[in-house]
Coordinates of C-alpha atoms in Angstrom, one line a residue:
M1 CA 22.5 174.9 -44.6
I2 CA 18.0 175.9 -45.1
P3 CA 17.3 176.8 -48.9
N4 CA 16.9 180.0 -50.3
T5 CA 13.9 181.9 -49.2
R6 CA 12.4 184.9 -50.2
R7 CA 13.5 188.9 -49.1
I8 CA 11.0 190.4 -46.6
R9 CA 11.4 193.7 -45.6
I10 CA 10.5 195.2 -42.3
R11 CA 10.0 199.1 -42.4
D12 CA 13.9 199.8 -43.2
F13 CA 15.8 196.7 -43.8
E14 CA 15.1 192.5 -45.6
V15 CA 15.5 189.1 -44.3
G16 CA 15.8 185.5 -45.8
G17 CA 17.5 184.4 -47.7
P18 CA 21.4 184.7 -47.4
L19 CA 20.9 188.4 -45.5
P20 CA 22.6 188.5 -41.9
I21 CA 20.4 187.5 -39.4
A22 CA 18.6 190.3 -37.9
L23 CA 16.1 189.5 -34.2
I24 CA 13.0 190.3 -32.8
A25 CA 13.6 191.1 -29.1
G26 CA 12.1 192.5 -26.0
P27 CA 9.8 191.8 -22.9
C28 CA 7.4 189.1 -23.1
Q29 CA 4.8 191.8 -21.8
L30 CA 4.8 195.2 -21.6
E31 CA 5.6 197.0 -18.2
S32 CA 5.8 200.3 -18.9
L33 CA 6.9 203.1 -21.0
D34 CA 10.2 203.6 -18.9
H35 CA 10.7 200.1 -18.4
A36 CA 10.1 199.8 -22.5
R37 CA 12.5 202.0 -23.3
M38 CA 15.4 200.5 -21.0
I39 CA 15.3 197.6 -22.7
A40 CA 15.1 199.1 -26.1
E41 CA 18.0 201.3 -25.2
G42 CA 20.3 197.6 -23.4
L43 CA 19.3 195.6 -27.3
S44 CA 20.0 199.2 -29.4
E45 CA 23.6 199.0 -27.3
A46 CA 24.1 195.0 -27.5
C47 CA 23.1 195.0 -31.2
A48 CA 25.5 197.8 -32.5
P49 CA 28.9 196.5 -32.3
T50 CA 27.6 194.0 -34.7
G51 CA 25.2 196.2 -36.5
T52 CA 22.6 194.0 -36.0
R53 CA 18.5 195.0 -37.0
F54 CA 16.7 193.9 -34.1
V55 CA 12.3 194.2 -34.2
F56 CA 11.1 194.8 -30.5
K57 CA 8.2 193.1 -29.1
A58 CA 6.2 192.9 -26.3
S59 CA 2.5 191.8 -25.9
Y60 CA 0.0 193.9 -24.3
D61 CA -2.1 191.0 -24.2
K62 CA -1.2 187.7 -22.2
A63 CA -4.2 186.2 -23.5
N64 CA -3.5 182.9 -23.0
R65 CA -1.6 182.2 -19.7
S66 CA -1.6 179.2 -17.5
S67 CA -4.1 180.1 -15.0
L68 CA -6.7 182.9 -14.3
S69 CA -4.1 184.7 -11.4
G70 CA -1.7 185.6 -14.4
T71 CA -0.7 188.7 -15.3
R72 CA -2.0 189.9 -18.9
G73 CA -0.2 193.0 -19.4
L74 CA -2.2 196.6 -19.6
G75 CA -3.9 196.3 -22.4
M76 CA -4.1 197.2 -26.1
D77 CA -4.3 201.1 -25.4
V78 CA -2.0 202.2 -23.3
G79 CA 0.0 199.5 -24.9
L80 CA 0.0 200.4 -28.3
E81 CA 0.7 204.0 -27.0
I82 CA 4.2 202.6 -25.6
L83 CA 5.1 200.8 -28.8
A84 CA 4.7 203.5 -30.8
R85 CA 6.8 205.5 -28.8
I86 CA 9.6 203.2 -29.4
R87 CA 9.3 202.8 -32.9
E88 CA 9.0 206.3 -32.8
E89 CA 12.2 207.1 -30.2
F90 CA 14.5 204.3 -31.4
G91 CA 13.7 204.1 -35.0
C92 CA 13.3 200.4 -34.3
P93 CA 10.3 197.9 -36.0
V94 CA 8.0 196.8 -33.8
L95 CA 5.7 193.6 -33.4
T96 CA 3.5 192.5 -30.9
D97 CA 0.2 190.0 -30.6
V98 CA -3.3 190.0 -31.9
H99 CA -5.1 187.3 -30.5
E100 CA -8.8 188.1 -31.9
V101 CA -9.4 189.4 -36.0
H102 CA -10.6 192.8 -34.7
H103 CA -7.3 193.7 -32.6
C104 CA -5.6 193.2 -36.3
A105 CA -6.3 196.3 -38.0
R106 CA -6.1 198.5 -34.8
A107 CA -2.6 197.0 -34.4
A108 CA -1.6 197.3 -37.3
D109 CA -1.9 201.5 -37.5
V110 CA 1.1 201.4 -35.3
V111 CA 3.7 197.8 -35.4
D112 CA 4.9 196.8 -38.0
V113 CA 4.9 193.6 -37.6
L114 CA 1.6 191.2 -36.3
Q115 CA 2.2 188.1 -34.9
I116 CA 0.0 185.1 -33.8
P117 CA 0.5 183.2 -31.2
A118 CA 1.0 179.3 -31.7
F119 CA -2.1 178.7 -30.1
L120 CA -3.9 180.4 -32.7
C121 CA -2.0 179.8 -35.4
R122 CA -4.7 177.7 -37.5
Q123 CA -7.4 180.2 -36.9
T124 CA -8.6 180.8 -40.1
D125 CA -9.9 183.8 -39.8
L126 CA -7.5 186.0 -37.6
L127 CA -4.8 184.6 -40.2
L128 CA -7.2 186.3 -43.2
A129 CA -7.9 189.4 -40.8
A130 CA -4.1 189.4 -39.7
G131 CA -2.6 188.9 -43.6
E132 CA -5.2 191.7 -45.1
T133 CA -3.4 194.6 -43.2
G134 CA -0.5 193.9 -45.3
R135 CA 1.9 194.1 -42.6
V136 CA 4.4 191.2 -41.8
I137 CA 3.1 188.7 -40.4
N138 CA 5.1 186.7 -37.7
I139 CA 3.0 183.1 -37.2
K140 CA 4.3 181.0 -34.8
K141 CA 4.0 176.9 -35.6
G142 CA 1.6 175.4 -33.5
Q143 CA 3.8 172.8 -30.5
F144 CA 0.9 170.9 -31.6
L145 CA 1.9 170.8 -36.0
A146 CA 4.6 169.3 -38.1
P147 CA 7.0 171.7 -39.8
W148 CA 5.4 170.6 -43.3
D149 CA 1.5 172.0 -41.9
M150 CA 2.8 175.1 -41.7
A151 CA 2.4 175.7 -45.8
N152 CA -1.0 175.5 -45.3
V153 CA -1.1 178.2 -42.7
A154 CA 0.9 180.4 -44.9
A155 CA -1.4 180.1 -47.2
K156 CA -4.4 181.2 -45.6
V157 CA -2.3 184.5 -45.2
E158 CA -0.5 184.1 -49.2
S159 CA -4.9 183.7 -49.9
T160 CA -5.1 187.5 -49.3
G161 CA -2.2 188.8 -51.3
N162 CA -0.3 189.5 -48.3
Q163 CA 3.7 188.6 -49.2
S164 CA 5.5 189.7 -45.9
I165 CA 5.4 186.1 -43.8
L166 CA 7.2 184.4 -41.6
L167 CA 7.2 181.1 -39.6
C168 CA 8.8 180.8 -36.2
E169 CA 9.6 177.7 -35.0
R170 CA 9.2 177.7 -30.7
G171 CA 9.1 173.8 -30.2
T172 CA 6.9 170.6 -30.4
S173 CA 5.4 169.3 -27.5
F174 CA 6.9 166.5 -25.6
G175 CA 4.9 164.9 -23.2
Y176 CA 3.9 166.8 -20.2
N177 CA 4.8 170.1 -19.8
T178 CA 7.9 169.9 -22.0
L179 CA 8.8 170.7 -25.8
V180 CA 11.5 169.9 -27.6
T181 CA 13.7 170.9 -30.7
D182 CA 13.7 169.7 -34.2
F183 CA 16.2 171.4 -35.9
R184 CA 15.0 169.2 -39.3
G185 CA 11.7 171.4 -39.1
L186 CA 14.0 174.8 -39.4
T187 CA 15.0 173.7 -43.3
T188 CA 11.5 172.0 -43.3
M189 CA 9.5 175.2 -43.0
A190 CA 11.8 177.0 -45.2
S191 CA 11.1 174.8 -47.8
T192 CA 8.0 177.1 -48.3
G193 CA 10.1 179.4 -49.3
W194 CA 9.3 182.4 -46.4
P195 CA 12.0 183.6 -44.0
V196 CA 12.2 181.4 -40.8
V197 CA 12.5 182.6 -37.6
F198 CA 13.7 180.8 -34.4
D199 CA 12.0 180.8 -30.8
A200 CA 15.2 180.1 -28.6
T201 CA 13.6 181.2 -25.8
H202 CA 9.9 179.5 -25.7
S203 CA 11.7 176.8 -26.5
V204 CA 13.0 176.2 -23.8
Q205 CA 9.8 176.8 -21.9
Q206 CA 8.0 174.2 -19.3
P207 CA 4.4 174.8 -20.6
G208 CA 2.5 175.3 -17.1
G209 CA 5.1 173.6 -15.7
R210 CA 5.1 175.4 -12.4
G211 CA 1.4 175.0 -12.1
S212 CA -0.2 177.9 -12.5
S213 CA 2.5 179.2 -14.3
S214 CA 4.9 178.2 -16.5
G215 CA 8.7 177.3 -16.0
G216 CA 11.7 176.8 -18.1
Q217 CA 15.6 176.6 -18.8
R218 CA 16.7 180.2 -19.8
E219 CA 20.8 178.1 -19.9
F220 CA 19.4 176.4 -22.7
A221 CA 18.3 178.7 -24.7
P222 CA 21.7 180.3 -26.1
V223 CA 22.5 176.4 -26.9
L224 CA 19.1 176.5 -28.9
A225 CA 19.7 179.8 -30.6
R226 CA 23.6 178.9 -31.9
A227 CA 22.6 176.0 -33.3
A228 CA 19.7 177.4 -35.6
C229 CA 22.3 179.9 -36.4
A230 CA 24.2 177.3 -37.6
V231 CA 21.0 175.5 -39.7
G232 CA 20.7 179.4 -41.8
V233 CA 18.0 181.1 -40.0
S234 CA 16.7 184.2 -40.9
M235 CA 15.7 185.7 -37.8
L236 CA 16.0 184.7 -34.2
F237 CA 13.3 185.9 -31.5
I238 CA 14.9 185.9 -27.9
E239 CA 12.4 187.6 -24.9
T240 CA 15.1 189.6 -22.6
H241 CA 14.6 191.6 -18.7
E242 CA 16.9 193.5 -16.6
D243 CA 15.7 190.5 -13.9
P244 CA 13.6 187.7 -15.3
D245 CA 13.1 185.9 -12.1
R246 CA 11.3 189.5 -11.7
A247 CA 9.4 189.4 -14.5
P248 CA 5.3 189.5 -14.6
S249 CA 5.6 186.4 -17.3
D250 CA 7.7 184.1 -19.2
G251 CA 10.6 185.1 -16.0
P252 CA 12.0 181.2 -15.9
N253 CA 13.4 181.4 -20.4
M254 CA 14.2 184.5 -20.2
I255 CA 17.7 186.1 -21.2
P256 CA 19.3 189.0 -18.6
L257 CA 19.2 191.4 -21.2
T258 CA 23.2 192.2 -19.8
E259 CA 23.8 188.8 -21.2
M260 CA 22.4 189.7 -24.7
K261 CA 25.2 191.5 -26.4
D262 CA 27.9 188.6 -25.5
L263 CA 24.9 186.5 -26.9
V264 CA 24.4 188.6 -29.6
A265 CA 28.0 188.8 -30.8
R266 CA 28.9 185.1 -30.5
L267 CA 25.0 184.1 -32.9
S268 CA 26.4 187.6 -35.4
S269 CA 29.7 185.3 -35.2
I270 CA 28.5 181.5 -36.2
D271 CA 25.9 183.5 -39.2
Q272 CA 28.2 185.1 -41.0
L273 CA 30.3 182.2 -41.1
V274 CA 27.1 179.7 -42.1
K275 CA 26.4 182.1 -44.7
G276 CA 29.7 182.7 -46.3
M277 CA 29.9 186.3 -45.4
V278 CA 33.4 185.7 -43.4

């Protein structure tokens, strides 16, 4: 099991240490208010039987698409309005990516968690601006970094006085258009003291694998999620959609919404066993 970590509060619940696993889940990008409501309702129903807490995630802008033709999202104005409505209506914390320094303070007025994309995880000014908001900061580990490199990344945020940091594993580049997960890295990152999130769906992504867009092997996402629970991570990150093959981005690695209830139940069982609660 991974080393004991700090406990981090996300709105009205805590994660870290021996606490039950929580979920970060939602569509890759926001499509509409009605669509976000539908996904949030599905996640509420999926998590209710096990009492699993979840953070609703969705991006208002996907700034690092494979090609110029990729759909980026609804933009900050509309996106933050939708996230605010989801937060209010469902009572769940919400998360979104930030790509620019000037995004941080504005997004922090609405969301509970700011997420630093993997490609930007060493951008000092972005990390400092995010940390200064006082919000929980979920930092995706760059596909190009070693797990121990995340100690320096987290230190940048911590230098602002922010003590609410999550470190997220999302796979490591393995040749061209392929990622691989080294589960030793989860323990290494947890040794920093910060809770570790495992991103099951992006870890099975095939970056740029379709030429102008990324591919993925969604059938392996539940397998990796179960393995991460066996290690004892604090949170799981899983993107989901009612029809992944028609999703505007990351469809090949997203889990169908109808499968989330059974998946959450299995993951919760493993988590309870590993953390000694049964």
